[in-house]
Amino acid sequence: MPFPRASGLLLHPTSFPGQFGVGDLGPEAYRFVDFMVQSGQQLWQVLPLGPTGFGNSPYMCYSAMAGNPLLISLEQLQEQELLQAEDLELGVGFRSETIAYEQVIPMKQGLLRLAYDNFKAGVFPELTLAFQKFCQTRVWLEDFALFMALKDAHWGAAWNTWPQEIAHRQPIAMVHWRQKLQSDVEMHKFWQFQFFQQWSNLKKYANDNGIQIIGDIPIYVAHNSADVWSNPDQFFLDLETGEPALMAGVPPDYFSETGQLWGNPIYQWERMEKQGFKWWIQRFRTMLDYVDLIRVDHFRGFRAFWQVKQGETTAMNGEWIKAPGDELFEALRDELGKLPILAEDLGIITPDVEALRDKFEFPGMKILHFAFGSGSGNPYLPYNHIQNCLVYTGTHDNNTTVGWFHDMPEHERIFVEGYMGGLSEEGIHWDLIRLALSSVANQVIIPVQDLLGLGTEARMNLPSTSGGNWAWRYRSGGLTDAIAERLLQLTDTYGRAPVKTDDSWD
């Protein structure tokens, strides 16, 4: 699906500033959209928005369908009279540039629980009607809410360690636990209602201002998730322990000498295909309800995936297994129409992966941080770009541009400087932003860290590590008018700004 020439920014909502310790869907999110309009941007790429588990990674969520309650704006709950001004005073004193999850999570969950209690105790006829309608139209909601209530009731333990009868969803146990946890189940439903109500309003504001949202679908789901618990027949699991019998990952690569052992369970692709890919169709349909475009993470896994047996501690000892990518995307296209998909085609990409991508006209990704280390044939060098691709300075898995350049070997730094005809006084981050925007590629995405010229301290994620990731936030007021004006100038110069008519942008 070809896309028009445009550019945008990469930022997860947790990275917004604000007084409550973690970014959310409140006032700063709307200010960010205003900044994008001011700077001529038309694409906002977010990472997955699901409820995160251990490690706080948005790529390891408790659900592939649900939203993260941490992103719910407390100010908007106050506007609905579900919280009072004095309740929000608990948010004062958190660090401004990093998320202290161990402090933020209990504080925010306590206030969200209070908001639900106030909802149940009060009289909110319009809100109640909207909540009831939401519950009736989300087919995944019942299983997710019960899963989360069960997890809470079992002190956060993984579902396969629960009593066998509920771990295996025996009918009598399901009825028993639904009755026992009725209030908690409804609370989790209410949190999802609030998340999607707030997100839908924010998305509409972005869309009304000419900005499309790029969502993100990780190819795999977390083992400790409502998806696996409620659909165990879709995954390769050990029948006795419930643990993944076959685990996902990638072999040794640029990021890790021992590969990346993600630990997610492998799909039972043959069974999924026989069922018409019903689970995948529901997943994509749900995603397209609240984003405009979808970046498919680890696209190469839809042609062949790296499979590691249970018991391995690294991803080195695995094997490539063929996946039914053609059949899947044909089924999705037949059911959903033309697919607004962007393919994350990084890593070990073989001709058959490229053929799958090109068959469906999915744009691939080009990362400028990868462009300067292997000679003139490097596909990431701008003069090797094609139109139907998406160019980044770096992604959430890369260092920031300033950190990347600082850590670069001297001979590579010399090559970068020579390629760009020397460095400007504006800094390497603006030089690389200019290089990306000048590419022939239809779309460009710039991480906000690079706009701000931040170093390694602002890195979002370091693959194959478990601590200190996903915690970066920018300071309030950091996205200044001067940055917006400079970005707009470059965006307009390279033909990526909206067309201006009279005093407005179209």
PDB file of N, CA and C in Angstrom, residues 336-394:
ATOM      1  N   LEU A 336     -10.304  -7.705   5.688  1.00  0.00           N
ATOM      2  CA  LEU A 336     -10.207  -6.323   6.129  1.00  0.00           C
ATOM      3  C   LEU A 336      -9.962  -5.327   5.004  1.00  0.00           C
ATOM      4  N   GLY A 337      -9.710  -5.808   3.785  1.00  0.00           N
ATOM      5  CA  GLY A 337      -9.424  -4.916   2.670  1.00  0.00           C
ATOM      6  C   GLY A 337      -7.943  -4.582   2.599  1.00  0.00           C
ATOM      7  N   LYS A 338      -7.618  -3.517   1.863  1.00  0.00           N
ATOM      8  CA  LYS A 338      -6.231  -3.105   1.688  1.00  0.00           C
ATOM      9  C   LYS A 338      -5.582  -2.876   3.053  1.00  0.00           C
ATOM     10  N   LEU A 339      -4.410  -3.438   3.247  1.00  0.00           N
ATOM     11  CA  LEU A 339      -3.797  -3.444   4.578  1.00  0.00           C
ATOM     12  C   LEU A 339      -2.826  -2.275   4.749  1.00  0.00           C
ATOM     13  N   PRO A 340      -3.085  -1.376   5.700  1.00  0.00           N
ATOM     14  CA  PRO A 340      -2.184  -0.251   5.954  1.00  0.00           C
ATOM     15  C   PRO A 340      -1.024  -0.668   6.854  1.00  0.00           C
ATOM     16  N   ILE A 341      -0.171  -1.540   6.335  1.00  0.00           N
ATOM     17  CA  ILE A 341       0.881  -2.171   7.132  1.00  0.00           C
ATOM     18  C   ILE A 341       2.249  -1.643   6.732  1.00  0.00           C
ATOM     19  N   LEU A 342       3.088  -1.401   7.725  1.00  0.00           N
ATOM     20  CA  LEU A 342       4.501  -1.082   7.554  1.00  0.00           C
ATOM     21  C   LEU A 342       5.290  -2.261   8.117  1.00  0.00           C
ATOM     22  N   ALA A 343       6.261  -2.750   7.361  1.00  0.00           N
ATOM     23  CA  ALA A 343       6.974  -3.967   7.750  1.00  0.00           C
ATOM     24  C   ALA A 343       8.308  -3.639   8.408  1.00  0.00           C
ATOM     25  N   GLU A 344       8.470  -4.089   9.643  1.00  0.00           N
ATOM     26  CA  GLU A 344       9.782  -3.983  10.316  1.00  0.00           C
ATOM     27  C   GLU A 344      10.626  -5.144   9.786  1.00  0.00           C
ATOM     28  N   ASP A 345      11.414  -4.847   8.759  1.00  0.00           N
ATOM     29  CA  ASP A 345      12.171  -5.878   8.057  1.00  0.00           C
ATOM     30  C   ASP A 345      13.664  -5.780   8.355  1.00  0.00           C
ATOM     31  N   LEU A 346      13.996  -5.620   9.626  1.00  0.00           N
ATOM     32  CA  LEU A 346      15.388  -5.510  10.046  1.00  0.00           C
ATOM     33  C   LEU A 346      15.918  -6.889  10.437  1.00  0.00           C
ATOM     34  N   GLY A 347      17.224  -6.996  10.567  1.00  0.00           N
ATOM     35  CA  GLY A 347      17.819  -8.267  10.968  1.00  0.00           C
ATOM     36  C   GLY A 347      18.209  -9.095   9.762  1.00  0.00           C
ATOM     37  N   ILE A 348      18.086 -10.412   9.880  1.00  0.00           N
ATOM     38  CA  ILE A 348      18.488 -11.339   8.820  1.00  0.00           C
ATOM     39  C   ILE A 348      17.360 -11.425   7.797  1.00  0.00           C
ATOM     40  N   ILE A 349      17.486 -10.660   6.721  1.00  0.00           N
ATOM     41  CA  ILE A 349      16.438 -10.582   5.715  1.00  0.00           C
ATOM     42  C   ILE A 349      16.899 -11.299   4.448  1.00  0.00           C
ATOM     43  N   THR A 350      16.164 -12.315   4.076  1.00  0.00           N
ATOM     44  CA  THR A 350      16.479 -13.119   2.907  1.00  0.00           C
ATOM     45  C   THR A 350      15.563 -12.738   1.749  1.00  0.00           C
ATOM     46  N   PRO A 351      15.908 -13.137   0.525  1.00  0.00           N
ATOM     47  CA  PRO A 351      15.072 -12.763  -0.625  1.00  0.00           C
ATOM     48  C   PRO A 351      13.610 -13.166  -0.487  1.00  0.00           C
ATOM     49  N   ASP A 352      13.337 -14.299   0.157  1.00  0.00           N
ATOM     50  CA  ASP A 352      11.934 -14.709   0.285  1.00  0.00           C
ATOM     51  C   ASP A 352      11.166 -13.796   1.238  1.00  0.00           C
ATOM     52  N   VAL A 353      11.861 -13.209   2.235  1.00  0.00           N
ATOM     53  CA  VAL A 353      11.215 -12.228   3.113  1.00  0.00           C
ATOM     54  C   VAL A 353      10.900 -10.959   2.325  1.00  0.00           C
ATOM     55  N   GLU A 354      11.846 -10.521   1.520  1.00  0.00           N
ATOM     56  CA  GLU A 354      11.618  -9.340   0.682  1.00  0.00           C
ATOM     57  C   GLU A 354      10.476  -9.587  -0.298  1.00  0.00           C
ATOM     58  N   ALA A 355      10.399 -10.814  -0.832  1.00  0.00           N
ATOM     59  CA  ALA A 355       9.321 -11.135  -1.770  1.00  0.00           C
ATOM     60  C   ALA A 355       7.954 -11.063  -1.090  1.00  0.00           C
ATOM     61  N   LEU A 356       7.864 -11.547   0.156  1.00  0.00           N
ATOM     62  CA  LEU A 356       6.606 -11.461   0.898  1.00  0.00           C
ATOM     63  C   LEU A 356       6.228 -10.003   1.140  1.00  0.00           C
ATOM     64  N   ARG A 357       7.192  -9.214   1.561  1.00  0.00           N
ATOM     65  CA  ARG A 357       6.944  -7.780   1.783  1.00  0.00           C
ATOM     66  C   ARG A 357       6.473  -7.091   0.506  1.00  0.00           C
ATOM     67  N   ASP A 358       7.166  -7.356  -0.596  1.00  0.00           N
ATOM     68  CA  ASP A 358       6.859  -6.652  -1.843  1.00  0.00           C
ATOM     69  C   ASP A 358       5.574  -7.152  -2.489  1.00  0.00           C
ATOM     70  N   LYS A 359       5.223  -8.416  -2.268  1.00  0.00           N
ATOM     71  CA  LYS A 359       3.984  -8.954  -2.825  1.00  0.00           C
ATOM     72  C   LYS A 359       2.779  -8.144  -2.360  1.00  0.00           C
ATOM     73  N   PHE A 360       2.816  -7.708  -1.092  1.00  0.00           N
ATOM     74  CA  PHE A 360       1.700  -6.954  -0.527  1.00  0.00           C
ATOM     75  C   PHE A 360       1.977  -5.444  -0.495  1.00  0.00           C
ATOM     76  N   GLU A 361       3.087  -5.042  -1.099  1.00  0.00           N
ATOM     77  CA  GLU A 361       3.479  -3.626  -1.205  1.00  0.00           C
ATOM     78  C   GLU A 361       3.655  -2.965   0.157  1.00  0.00           C
ATOM     79  N   PHE A 362       4.104  -3.738   1.151  1.00  0.00           N
ATOM     80  CA  PHE A 362       4.353  -3.160   2.471  1.00  0.00           C
ATOM     81  C   PHE A 362       5.673  -2.384   2.454  1.00  0.00           C
ATOM     82  N   PRO A 363       5.684  -1.133   2.899  1.00  0.00           N
ATOM     83  CA  PRO A 363       6.953  -0.428   3.019  1.00  0.00           C
ATOM     84  C   PRO A 363       7.847  -1.084   4.070  1.00  0.00           C
ATOM     85  N   GLY A 364       9.140  -1.211   3.767  1.00  0.00           N
ATOM     86  CA  GLY A 364      10.107  -1.686   4.749  1.00  0.00           C
ATOM     87  C   GLY A 364      10.772  -0.521   5.454  1.00  0.00           C
ATOM     88  N   MET A 365      11.704  -0.825   6.336  1.00  0.00           N
ATOM     89  CA  MET A 365      12.357   0.196   7.157  1.00  0.00           C
ATOM     90  C   MET A 365      13.829   0.347   6.797  1.00  0.00           C
ATOM     91  N   LYS A 366      14.292   1.589   6.816  1.00  0.00           N
ATOM     92  CA  LYS A 366      15.700   1.915   6.631  1.00  0.00           C
ATOM     93  C   LYS A 366      16.175   2.735   7.824  1.00  0.00           C
ATOM     94  N   ILE A 367      17.261   2.291   8.467  1.00  0.00           N
ATOM     95  CA  ILE A 367      17.761   2.939   9.680  1.00  0.00           C
ATOM     96  C   ILE A 367      19.099   3.595   9.373  1.00  0.00           C
ATOM     97  N   LEU A 368      19.184   4.907   9.502  1.00  0.00           N
ATOM     98  CA  LEU A 368      20.421   5.605   9.163  1.00  0.00           C
ATOM     99  C   LEU A 368      21.571   5.222  10.081  1.00  0.00           C
ATOM    100  N   HIS A 369      21.289   4.824  11.311  1.00  0.00           N
ATOM    101  CA  HIS A 369      22.363   4.381  12.207  1.00  0.00           C
ATOM    102  C   HIS A 369      23.071   3.136  11.674  1.00  0.00           C
ATOM    103  N   PHE A 370      22.427   2.401  10.782  1.00  0.00           N
ATOM    104  CA  PHE A 370      23.013   1.186  10.215  1.00  0.00           C
ATOM    105  C   PHE A 370      23.702   1.446   8.880  1.00  0.00           C
ATOM    106  N   ALA A 371      23.721   2.707   8.431  1.00  0.00           N
ATOM    107  CA  ALA A 371      24.077   2.986   7.040  1.00  0.00           C
ATOM    108  C   ALA A 371      25.574   3.100   6.771  1.00  0.00           C
ATOM    109  N   PHE A 372      26.395   3.267   7.790  1.00  0.00           N
ATOM    110  CA  PHE A 372      27.753   3.741   7.533  1.00  0.00           C
ATOM    111  C   PHE A 372      28.857   2.748   7.887  1.00  0.00           C
ATOM    112  N   GLY A 373      28.527   1.448   7.937  1.00  0.00           N
ATOM    113  CA  GLY A 373      29.544   0.515   8.385  1.00  0.00           C
ATOM    114  C   GLY A 373      29.990  -0.540   7.403  1.00  0.00           C
ATOM    115  N   SER A 374      29.428  -0.600   6.169  1.00  0.00           N
ATOM    116  CA  SER A 374      29.791  -1.725   5.299  1.00  0.00           C
ATOM    117  C   SER A 374      29.869  -1.360   3.826  1.00  0.00           C
ATOM    118  N   GLY A 375      30.311  -0.163   3.527  1.00  0.00           N
ATOM    119  CA  GLY A 375      30.586   0.190   2.147  1.00  0.00           C
ATOM    120  C   GLY A 375      29.398   0.715   1.370  1.00  0.00           C
ATOM    121  N   SER A 376      29.627   0.942   0.062  1.00  0.00           N
ATOM    122  CA  SER A 376      28.646   1.628  -0.775  1.00  0.00           C
ATOM    123  C   SER A 376      27.401   0.807  -1.056  1.00  0.00           C
ATOM    124  N   GLY A 377      27.473  -0.513  -0.875  1.00  0.00           N
ATOM    125  CA  GLY A 377      26.303  -1.342  -1.132  1.00  0.00           C
ATOM    126  C   GLY A 377      25.343  -1.425   0.032  1.00  0.00           C
ATOM    127  N   ASN A 378      25.637  -0.743   1.117  1.00  0.00           N
ATOM    128  CA  ASN A 378      24.779  -0.786   2.296  1.00  0.00           C
ATOM    129  C   ASN A 378      23.376  -0.289   1.952  1.00  0.00           C
ATOM    130  N   PRO A 379      22.338  -1.114   2.136  1.00  0.00           N
ATOM    131  CA  PRO A 379      20.981  -0.704   1.731  1.00  0.00           C
ATOM    132  C   PRO A 379      20.420   0.454   2.544  1.00  0.00           C
ATOM    133  N   TYR A 380      21.054   0.754   3.682  1.00  0.00           N
ATOM    134  CA  TYR A 380      20.546   1.837   4.514  1.00  0.00           C
ATOM    135  C   TYR A 380      21.116   3.201   4.123  1.00  0.00           C
ATOM    136  N   LEU A 381      22.146   3.230   3.261  1.00  0.00           N
ATOM    137  CA  LEU A 381      22.650   4.506   2.758  1.00  0.00           C
ATOM    138  C   LEU A 381      21.561   5.189   1.930  1.00  0.00           C
ATOM    139  N   PRO A 382      21.359   6.481   2.118  1.00  0.00           N
ATOM    140  CA  PRO A 382      20.244   7.155   1.441  1.00  0.00           C
ATOM    141  C   PRO A 382      20.209   6.976  -0.062  1.00  0.00           C
ATOM    142  N   TYR A 383      21.374   6.903  -0.745  1.00  0.00           N
ATOM    143  CA  TYR A 383      21.312   6.769  -2.196  1.00  0.00           C
ATOM    144  C   TYR A 383      20.883   5.364  -2.635  1.00  0.00           C
ATOM    145  N   ASN A 384      20.717   4.448  -1.679  1.00  0.00           N
ATOM    146  CA  ASN A 384      20.171   3.129  -1.987  1.00  0.00           C
ATOM    147  C   ASN A 384      18.711   2.978  -1.576  1.00  0.00           C
ATOM    148  N   HIS A 385      18.111   4.030  -1.048  1.00  0.00           N
ATOM    149  CA  HIS A 385      16.707   3.965  -0.640  1.00  0.00           C
ATOM    150  C   HIS A 385      15.786   3.877  -1.853  1.00  0.00           C
ATOM    151  N   ILE A 386      14.598   3.329  -1.620  1.00  0.00           N
ATOM    152  CA  ILE A 386      13.536   3.339  -2.622  1.00  0.00           C
ATOM    153  C   ILE A 386      12.386   4.180  -2.080  1.00  0.00           C
ATOM    154  N   GLN A 387      11.412   4.483  -2.938  1.00  0.00           N
ATOM    155  CA  GLN A 387      10.308   5.328  -2.485  1.00  0.00           C
ATOM    156  C   GLN A 387       9.435   4.622  -1.459  1.00  0.00           C
ATOM    157  N   ASN A 388       9.123   3.367  -1.712  1.00  0.00           N
ATOM    158  CA  ASN A 388       8.187   2.663  -0.833  1.00  0.00           C
ATOM    159  C   ASN A 388       8.922   2.090   0.379  1.00  0.00           C
ATOM    160  N   CYS A 389       9.414   2.986   1.205  1.00  0.00           N
ATOM    161  CA  CYS A 389      10.037   2.563   2.460  1.00  0.00           C
ATOM    162  C   CYS A 389       9.878   3.668   3.492  1.00  0.00           C
ATOM    163  N   LEU A 390      10.272   3.344   4.701  1.00  0.00           N
ATOM    164  CA  LEU A 390      10.114   4.225   5.858  1.00  0.00           C
ATOM    165  C   LEU A 390      11.493   4.417   6.483  1.00  0.00           C
ATOM    166  N   VAL A 391      11.970   5.658   6.550  1.00  0.00           N
ATOM    167  CA  VAL A 391      13.320   5.946   7.012  1.00  0.00           C
ATOM    168  C   VAL A 391      13.291   6.506   8.434  1.00  0.00           C
ATOM    169  N   TYR A 392      14.184   5.982   9.258  1.00  0.00           N
ATOM    170  CA  TYR A 392      14.362   6.447  10.637  1.00  0.00           C
ATOM    171  C   TYR A 392      15.807   6.905  10.810  1.00  0.00           C
ATOM    172  N   THR A 393      16.019   7.885  11.677  1.00  0.00           N
ATOM    173  CA  THR A 393      17.393   8.102  12.138  1.00  0.00           C
ATOM    174  C   THR A 393      17.778   6.889  12.982  1.00  0.00           C
ATOM    175  N   GLY A 394      16.966   6.566  13.977  1.00  0.00           N
ATOM    176  CA  GLY A 394      17.106   5.360  14.779  1.00  0.00           C
ATOM    177  C   GLY A 394      15.735   4.984  15.308  1.00  0.00           C
TER     178      GLY A 394
END
